Structures are given as C-alpha cells and as structure tokens.
Short mmCIF file of C-alpha atoms and ligand atoms in Angstrom, two decimals:
data_model
loop_
_atom_site.label_atom_id
_atom_site.label_comp_id
_atom_site.label_asym_id
_atom_site.label_seq_id
_atom_site.Cartn_x
_atom_site.Cartn_y
_atom_site.Cartn_z
CA MET R 1 -6.25 5.80 -22.25
CA ASN R 2 -8.38 7.61 -24.89
CA ASN R 3 -11.79 7.22 -23.27
CA PRO R 4 -11.29 7.21 -19.46
CA TYR R 5 -14.56 5.28 -18.97
CA MET R 6 -13.55 2.45 -21.33
CA PRO R 7 -12.12 -0.64 -19.61
CA TYR R 8 -9.39 -2.82 -21.10
CA PRO R 9 -10.43 -6.48 -21.54
CA VAL R 10 -8.38 -8.77 -19.28
CA ARG R 11 -8.48 -12.55 -18.82
CA ILE R 12 -8.48 -14.13 -15.37
CA ASP R 13 -5.34 -16.23 -15.62
CA GLU R 14 -5.13 -17.51 -12.03
CA ILE R 15 -7.23 -17.32 -8.87
CA ILE R 16 -5.48 -17.78 -5.53
CA ILE R 17 -7.51 -18.31 -2.35
CA GLU R 18 -5.64 -16.23 0.21
CA ASN R 19 -7.27 -16.97 3.56
CA GLU R 20 -8.94 -19.64 5.67
CA ALA R 21 -12.28 -17.81 5.55
CA ARG R 22 -12.01 -18.07 1.72
CA ASP R 23 -13.45 -14.57 1.29
CA LEU R 24 -10.20 -13.08 -0.03
CA LYS R 25 -8.96 -14.12 -3.45
CA THR R 26 -6.10 -12.81 -5.53
CA PHE R 27 -6.83 -12.58 -9.25
CA ARG R 28 -3.98 -12.63 -11.74
CA LEU R 29 -5.23 -10.74 -14.81
CA VAL R 30 -3.61 -10.76 -18.25
CA PHE R 31 -4.40 -8.15 -20.90
CA VAL R 32 -6.23 -9.71 -23.87
CA ASP R 33 -4.46 -7.20 -26.15
CA PRO R 34 -0.74 -6.96 -25.23
CA GLU R 35 -0.74 -3.36 -26.55
CA HIS R 36 -2.97 -2.40 -23.62
CA GLU R 37 -0.38 -3.65 -21.13
CA LYS R 38 2.16 -1.27 -22.67
CA VAL R 39 -0.02 1.77 -21.91
CA PHE R 40 -1.15 0.62 -18.46
CA ASN R 41 1.81 2.14 -16.57
CA HIS R 42 0.99 1.99 -12.88
CA ILE R 43 2.93 2.96 -9.76
CA PRO R 44 2.40 1.26 -6.36
CA GLY R 45 -0.49 2.84 -4.47
CA GLN R 46 -2.72 3.31 -7.51
CA PHE R 47 -6.00 1.49 -8.05
CA ALA R 48 -8.16 0.40 -10.97
CA GLU R 49 -11.87 -0.06 -11.57
CA ILE R 50 -12.58 -3.76 -12.11
CA SER R 51 -15.74 -4.30 -14.17
CA VAL R 52 -17.99 -7.27 -14.70
CA LEU R 53 -20.51 -6.98 -17.54
CA GLY R 54 -24.08 -6.64 -16.24
CA LYS R 55 -22.93 -6.19 -12.60
CA GLY R 56 -20.92 -2.96 -12.41
CA GLU R 57 -17.43 -1.92 -11.42
CA SER R 58 -15.48 -1.65 -8.17
CA PRO R 59 -12.35 0.31 -7.26
CA ILE R 60 -9.60 -2.13 -6.22
CA GLY R 61 -5.98 -1.39 -5.27
CA ILE R 62 -3.36 -2.82 -7.61
CA ALA R 63 -1.52 -5.47 -5.59
CA SER R 64 1.27 -6.13 -8.08
CA SER R 65 4.34 -4.01 -8.68
CA PRO R 66 5.17 -2.69 -12.16
CA THR R 67 8.36 -4.77 -11.80
CA GLU R 68 6.17 -7.90 -12.05
CA ALA R 69 5.50 -7.59 -15.77
CA GLY R 70 3.06 -9.74 -17.73
CA SER R 71 0.03 -9.57 -15.44
CA LEU R 72 -1.76 -7.51 -12.80
CA LEU R 73 -2.74 -8.79 -9.34
CA PHE R 74 -5.82 -7.71 -7.41
CA THR R 75 -6.77 -9.14 -4.01
CA ILE R 76 -10.52 -8.88 -3.58
CA LYS R 77 -12.78 -9.46 -0.58
CA ARG R 78 -16.23 -10.87 -1.23
CA THR R 79 -18.56 -8.05 -0.15
CA GLY R 80 -21.44 -7.54 -2.57
CA VAL R 81 -22.64 -7.52 -6.16
CA VAL R 82 -19.41 -7.12 -8.16
CA THR R 83 -17.09 -8.91 -5.76
CA ASP R 84 -19.52 -11.88 -5.41
CA GLU R 85 -19.54 -12.26 -9.18
CA LEU R 86 -15.73 -12.18 -9.25
CA HIS R 87 -15.49 -14.76 -6.47
CA ASN R 88 -17.79 -17.05 -8.46
CA ALA R 89 -15.77 -16.55 -11.68
CA ARG R 90 -13.52 -19.23 -13.16
CA GLU R 91 -10.06 -18.88 -14.67
CA GLY R 92 -10.32 -17.92 -18.36
CA ARG R 93 -13.20 -15.48 -17.95
CA VAL R 94 -12.76 -12.03 -19.51
CA ILE R 95 -13.53 -8.98 -17.35
CA GLY R 96 -12.57 -5.27 -17.57
CA VAL R 97 -9.88 -3.11 -15.97
CA ARG R 98 -10.03 0.68 -16.14
CA GLY R 99 -7.02 2.65 -14.98
CA PRO R 100 -4.49 3.07 -13.53
CA LEU R 101 -6.24 5.62 -11.31
CA GLY R 102 -5.35 7.87 -8.39
CA LYS R 103 -2.20 9.19 -6.82
CA ALA R 104 0.56 6.68 -6.06
CA PHE R 105 2.94 6.29 -3.13
CA PRO R 106 5.77 8.85 -3.45
CA ILE R 107 8.44 6.41 -4.65
CA GLU R 108 10.68 9.25 -5.89
CA ARG R 109 10.52 11.06 -2.53
CA MET R 110 11.39 7.78 -0.79
CA LYS R 111 14.73 7.55 -2.64
CA GLY R 112 17.68 7.70 -0.23
CA LYS R 113 15.34 7.41 2.77
CA ASN R 114 14.48 4.64 5.17
CA VAL R 115 10.94 3.40 4.62
CA VAL R 116 8.68 1.95 7.32
CA ILE R 117 5.61 0.16 5.96
CA VAL R 118 2.79 -0.66 8.37
CA GLY R 119 -0.31 -2.57 7.31
CA GLY R 120 -3.21 -4.49 8.73
CA GLY R 121 -5.90 -6.74 7.33
CA PHE R 122 -6.61 -6.89 3.64
CA ALA R 123 -5.66 -3.22 3.10
CA PHE R 124 -2.17 -4.68 2.74
CA THR R 125 -2.69 -5.10 -1.04
CA THR R 126 -1.06 -1.91 -2.34
CA LEU R 127 1.63 -2.24 0.34
CA ARG R 128 2.53 -5.57 -1.24
CA ALA R 129 3.00 -3.69 -4.54
CA LEU R 130 5.19 -1.10 -2.79
CA ILE R 131 7.36 -3.69 -1.02
CA GLN R 132 7.86 -5.70 -4.22
CA TYR R 133 8.84 -2.49 -6.01
CA LEU R 134 11.29 -1.17 -3.38
CA THR R 135 12.97 -4.56 -2.94
CA HIS R 136 13.28 -5.35 -6.65
CA GLU R 137 16.93 -5.83 -7.63
CA GLU R 138 16.85 -2.78 -9.93
CA ASN R 139 15.47 -0.51 -7.20
CA ARG R 140 16.73 -1.80 -3.85
CA SER R 141 19.94 0.32 -3.77
CA ASP R 142 17.88 3.52 -4.26
CA TYR R 143 16.32 3.11 -0.81
CA GLY R 144 17.65 2.89 2.76
CA ASP R 145 16.44 0.48 5.46
CA ILE R 146 13.07 -1.09 4.75
CA THR R 147 11.00 -2.18 7.76
CA VAL R 148 7.62 -3.88 7.41
CA VAL R 149 5.08 -4.42 10.20
CA TYR R 150 2.05 -6.37 9.06
CA GLY R 151 -0.76 -7.86 11.09
CA ALA R 152 -3.84 -9.99 10.58
CA ARG R 153 -6.46 -11.49 12.89
CA SER R 154 -5.01 -15.01 12.75
CA PRO R 155 -2.27 -16.92 10.87
CA GLY R 156 -4.90 -18.18 8.40
CA GLU R 157 -5.90 -14.60 7.53
CA LEU R 158 -2.39 -13.46 6.54
CA LEU R 159 -2.16 -12.55 2.85
CA TYR R 160 0.68 -13.43 0.47
CA LYS R 161 2.20 -16.12 2.68
CA ALA R 162 4.91 -17.01 0.14
CA GLU R 163 6.08 -13.39 -0.18
CA LEU R 164 6.00 -12.89 3.61
CA ALA R 165 8.36 -15.86 4.02
CA ALA R 166 10.62 -14.54 1.23
CA TRP R 167 10.78 -11.05 2.77
CA GLN R 168 11.57 -12.52 6.21
CA ALA R 169 14.42 -14.52 4.68
CA ARG R 170 16.04 -11.42 3.12
CA ASP R 171 18.90 -9.74 4.98
CA ASP R 172 18.32 -6.33 3.34
CA MET R 173 14.96 -5.67 4.98
CA THR R 174 13.22 -6.35 8.31
CA THR R 175 9.77 -7.91 8.35
CA HIS R 176 7.68 -8.21 11.52
CA ILE R 177 4.50 -10.27 11.17
CA THR R 178 1.92 -10.32 13.93
CA VAL R 179 -1.47 -11.91 14.51
CA ASP R 180 -4.10 -10.94 17.06
CA LYS R 181 -4.18 -14.55 18.23
CA GLY R 182 -1.81 -17.30 17.14
CA ASP R 183 -2.41 -21.05 16.88
CA ASP R 184 -0.27 -23.99 18.09
CA ASP R 185 2.12 -23.63 15.12
CA TRP R 186 2.53 -19.84 15.34
CA THR R 187 6.01 -18.68 16.36
CA GLY R 188 5.76 -14.99 15.37
CA TYR R 189 4.45 -11.96 17.22
CA GLU R 190 1.07 -11.99 18.91
CA GLY R 191 -0.66 -8.63 19.41
CA PHE R 192 -2.16 -5.71 17.57
CA VAL R 193 -0.16 -3.77 14.99
CA PRO R 194 0.16 -0.55 17.06
CA ALA R 195 1.61 -2.48 20.02
CA ILE R 196 4.12 -4.34 17.83
CA LEU R 197 5.13 -1.11 16.08
CA ASP R 198 5.69 0.47 19.49
CA GLN R 199 7.76 -2.55 20.53
CA VAL R 200 10.03 -2.74 17.44
CA ALA R 201 10.23 1.09 17.37
CA PRO R 202 11.76 1.80 13.94
CA SER R 203 13.75 5.04 13.83
CA SER R 204 12.07 8.08 12.28
CA THR R 205 15.43 9.61 11.29
CA ASP R 206 15.54 10.14 7.50
CA ALA R 207 12.47 7.91 7.25
CA LEU R 208 9.04 7.94 5.70
CA MET R 209 6.13 6.02 7.22
CA VAL R 210 3.48 4.38 5.01
CA LEU R 211 0.30 3.19 6.74
CA CYS R 212 -2.71 1.27 5.38
CA GLY R 213 -5.32 -0.57 7.36
CA PRO R 214 -8.82 -0.58 8.76
CA PRO R 215 -9.89 2.70 10.45
CA ILE R 216 -9.63 1.21 13.96
CA MET R 217 -6.01 0.20 13.32
CA ILE R 218 -5.17 3.62 11.88
CA LYS R 219 -6.75 5.32 14.91
CA PHE R 220 -4.56 3.43 17.38
CA THR R 221 -1.41 3.45 15.22
CA LEU R 222 -1.25 7.20 14.61
CA PRO R 223 -0.32 8.05 18.25
CA VAL R 224 2.50 5.45 18.10
CA ILE R 225 3.77 6.98 14.85
CA GLU R 226 3.74 10.41 16.49
CA LYS R 227 5.56 9.04 19.55
CA LEU R 228 8.23 7.53 17.28
CA GLY R 229 8.80 11.02 15.89
CA PHE R 230 7.41 10.77 12.35
CA ALA R 231 6.22 14.21 11.20
CA PRO R 232 2.72 14.42 9.62
CA ALA R 233 4.38 15.39 6.30
CA ASP R 234 6.41 12.14 6.43
CA THR R 235 3.44 9.92 7.29
CA ILE R 236 1.62 8.57 4.23
CA LEU R 237 -1.81 6.94 4.30
CA SER R 238 -4.04 5.37 1.68
CA LEU R 239 -7.81 5.88 2.07
CA GLU R 240 -10.72 3.76 0.86
CA MET R 241 -13.88 5.81 0.19
CA ARG R 242 -17.02 4.91 -1.74
CA MET R 243 -16.35 5.82 -5.39
CA LYS R 244 -18.06 5.83 -8.73
CA CYS R 245 -16.18 7.36 -11.68
CA GLY R 246 -12.67 7.15 -10.19
CA ILE R 247 -11.51 10.14 -12.25
CA GLY R 248 -12.72 13.22 -10.36
CA LYS R 249 -15.90 13.78 -12.40
CA CYS R 250 -18.90 12.53 -10.41
CA GLY R 251 -18.26 14.08 -6.97
CA ARG R 252 -19.04 10.85 -5.03
CA CYS R 253 -15.78 10.58 -3.12
CA ASN R 254 -14.98 14.03 -1.83
CA ILE R 255 -13.64 14.92 1.60
CA GLY R 256 -13.95 18.69 1.81
CA SER R 257 -12.35 20.09 -1.32
CA LYS R 258 -10.46 16.89 -2.22
CA TYR R 259 -11.57 13.98 -4.37
CA VAL R 260 -10.15 10.78 -2.90
CA CYS R 261 -10.12 9.14 -6.35
CA LYS R 262 -8.04 11.85 -8.02
CA ASP R 263 -6.22 13.76 -5.25
CA GLY R 264 -5.70 10.44 -3.38
CA PRO R 265 -6.19 7.71 -2.34
CA VAL R 266 -2.64 8.37 -1.08
CA PHE R 267 -2.32 11.43 1.18
CA THR R 268 0.15 12.61 3.80
CA LEU R 269 -1.19 13.02 7.33
CA GLU R 270 -0.39 16.71 6.95
CA GLU R 271 -2.69 16.96 3.90
CA LEU R 272 -5.45 15.09 5.75
CA SER R 273 -5.23 17.32 8.81
CA ASP R 274 -6.47 20.23 6.64
CA LEU R 275 -9.60 18.24 5.66
CA PRO R 276 -12.85 17.50 7.53
CA ASP R 277 -12.50 14.48 9.84
CA GLU R 278 -14.32 11.96 7.61
CA PHE R 279 -11.67 9.32 6.95
C1 LIG K 301 -9.18 3.17 -3.66
C2 LIG K 301 -9.87 1.90 -3.23
C3 LIG K 301 -9.16 0.72 -3.18
C4 LIG K 301 -9.79 -0.46 -2.80
N1 LIG K 301 -9.05 -1.60 -2.79
C5 LIG K 301 -9.65 -2.76 -2.49
C6 LIG K 301 -8.91 -3.97 -2.56
O1 LIG K 301 -7.71 -3.99 -2.86
N2 LIG K 301 -9.57 -5.12 -2.29
C7 LIG K 301 -10.91 -5.13 -1.93
O2 LIG K 301 -11.45 -6.21 -1.70
N3 LIG K 301 -11.63 -4.00 -1.84
C8 LIG K 301 -11.03 -2.82 -2.12
N4 LIG K 301 -11.77 -1.66 -2.06
C9 LIG K 301 -13.19 -1.73 -1.63
C10 LIG K 301 -14.04 -2.19 -2.82
O3 LIG K 301 -14.06 -1.17 -3.79
C11 LIG K 301 -15.49 -2.50 -2.39
O4 LIG K 301 -15.48 -3.54 -1.45
C12 LIG K 301 -16.27 -2.95 -3.60
O5 LIG K 301 -16.51 -1.84 -4.46
C13 LIG K 301 -17.62 -3.55 -3.22
O6 LIG K 301 -18.32 -3.75 -4.42
P1 LIG K 301 -19.53 -4.78 -4.50
O7 LIG K 301 -20.30 -4.46 -5.75
O8 LIG K 301 -19.05 -6.18 -4.38
O9 LIG K 301 -20.34 -4.44 -3.20
P2 LIG K 301 -21.72 -3.63 -3.09
O10 LIG K 301 -22.82 -4.56 -3.49
O11 LIG K 301 -21.60 -2.32 -3.79
O12 LIG K 301 -21.73 -3.35 -1.56
C14 LIG K 301 -21.70 -4.40 -0.59
C15 LIG K 301 -21.40 -3.80 0.78
O13 LIG K 301 -20.07 -3.23 0.78
C16 LIG K 301 -20.13 -1.84 1.11
N5 LIG K 301 -19.12 -1.13 0.28
C17 LIG K 301 -19.09 -1.05 -1.06
N6 LIG K 301 -18.03 -0.33 -1.48
C18 LIG K 301 -17.37 0.06 -0.37
C19 LIG K 301 -16.21 0.85 -0.14
N7 LIG K 301 -15.48 1.40 -1.12
N8 LIG K 301 -15.83 1.04 1.13
C20 LIG K 301 -16.54 0.51 2.15
N9 LIG K 301 -17.65 -0.23 1.99
C21 LIG K 301 -18.06 -0.45 0.76
C22 LIG K 301 -21.56 -1.41 0.80
O14 LIG K 301 -21.97 -0.32 1.61
C23 LIG K 301 -22.34 -2.66 1.16
O15 LIG K 301 -22.57 -2.76 2.54
C24 LIG K 301 -11.17 -0.46 -2.42
C25 LIG K 301 -11.90 0.73 -2.46
C26 LIG K 301 -11.26 1.90 -2.86
C27 LIG K 301 -12.02 3.16 -2.93
S1 LIG K 302 -15.34 8.79 -7.69
FE1 LIG K 302 -16.19 10.29 -9.02
S2 LIG K 302 -15.24 12.11 -8.31
FE2 LIG K 302 -14.22 10.53 -7.19
#
C-alpha cells in the first residue's frame, strides 16, 4: 500500500443477513481492480478500515481466510453512522477498504500445536477466519487437535450457520456450540461459554488458547483457562478499542505504551498483564 490512508475500491458482491435480530450482516467484497487483491495479503486476526464516502470509516475484523480467494468477508453489526449506512447499502455499491491492519494470530507459532478457539457473540468474526485457515486442506496437517467452543445468546444469533454445521461434521476437529437459552428445536449445549469450556475441558498440553468475545465473557472465561492450565504466554486475545487511523499515528487507541491498532489487536495475556487494566 503506497499511501496508508488511501482505501482500495471494493464492490459489495453479496450481503448475508446473519441473525434473527437482523442487525448483523456479512458483506462479501470484491476488489474493483484485481491488482489490489494481489497486494492485500492478510492473515487471520487482522482488520481493515471500511469506508463509506461522506460518512467515515470503521475498523472491522476480516472474517474470511486468505485461503478463500476472490473476495473478503466482513460481518458488521449495525451500531451508528458508518455501520447504518452499510446496512442500508445494496449489492453492487462501491465502498473502500484500507488495510490489512494490525497484528495477526500467530499462525506460525501454532504449527505442531493443538489449538483451542473460544468465542462468543459477534466477536467470532476473526475466529471464523482462523478456523477456515487452520482447517484448509493445505494447512490442516500443520496443526494438532483443533477444538472450538462458540456461544451466542440464542440459536437465531449464531453466526455462520453453514460453516458451524460443516465444522461439526468434520472428524478432524471438535466443535462445541452453545446458546444461553435454546428453543424447541435446539439440541446442542445450553449455558454460557465459560461453563461449557469448563465442562469440555480441552487439554492445555502442547496447546495454544485463542479467545475473543465481549468483555463480560472474557472476564469469566479467563479463570477457566487458568484452571485448565494454559499459561498467559499461550493465551491469545483480540481486543476491540476505539480507533481512528489504524496505523499507529493518531494515538487514539493506546493502552499504556501500546497502540492496539499496530501492536495488536492480537495480544497474549502475558503481554496484556504488563499494561494498565483498560481492556
Ligand atoms: C480491531 C477492531 C475490530 C472490529 N471488528 C468488528 C467486526 O468485525 N464487526 C463489527 O460489527 N464491529 C467491529 N468493530 C467495532 C466497529 O469498529 C464499531 O462498531 C464501528 O466503528 C462503529 O462505527 P459507526 O460509525 O457505525 O458507529 P458510531 O456512530 O461511531 O458509534 C455508534 C456507537 O458505537 C460506539 N462505538 C463506535 N466504535 C466502537 C468501538 N470500536 N468499540 C466500542 N464501541 C464503539 C460509539 O461509542 C457509539 O455509542 C471492531 C473494532 C475494532 C477496533
Ligand atoms: S488508531 Fe491511530 S494510533 Fe491507533
């Protein structure tokens, strides 16, 4: 990227309504100039600034894996100015993508290890990218056991229902899906993510833990992770702070000496324990 503030034009190719509340949509974006796709080399865990002319830009985690070539996926909750405009957009509209930005999940360090992936709510987006990457046929043999624990408020609020079913059907990974409260058709787990993680108790031997979710979930999951024996250096989190530039220039996203946009959003628990308690 020559000018780090200059977005690439992308066309909204598909819009998928993800949840019953209809406030979460996944946008499939295609680069208007195929040359831009060649230089947009992202790794799971990174984010991009999505821009809408006249409205502004928002940092959004990249929900697709680099193994899913041809488009980028972003799952976006309707919250305010930029995200409202995106939710009102139609397929075919051209918007901007600036990135990829931030530090990714340590996919090289994960090689040869078991990986436990724990997510809750709509923070599951970059975990989707990670799972798709690790389980891709070209990568799967590089990694050990893969265990996923994912929870949402209700069955209708679960993201990526087709992928969840596909992961559950695979015999080379274990996927536990839970909802706070099920409905008449629900046959999976019922309960909060920390309780289900405690129940399924994945081994911490030769394993890395990746955790993304709302602060309340993180707060109650960290003691379970500690009880299971995952060291702070082997526990990886992704943070969502208010951001502006996304490239470590404006100073809007710092926690102590770290810029979440540039030094994160992915940190180990060990790195975070040296920082002020703001996350
Ligand atoms: C690294 C990173 C990854 C993210 N990934 C995703 C994602 O995958 N999907 C997604 O939907 N959102 C994601 N977010 C949050 C997203 O950036 C904000 O929701 C978005 O910028 C809101 O923009 P807006 O113009 O629509 O809202 P605004 O009009 O700016 O604000 C509306 C309301 O949302 C609050 N708000 C705005 N930004 C944030 C923020 N970053 N954190 C908490 N509250 C905020 C404001 O205080 C206000 O109350 C991510 C944020 C970061 C930093
Ligand atoms: S958002 Fe500008 S320094 Fe991080």
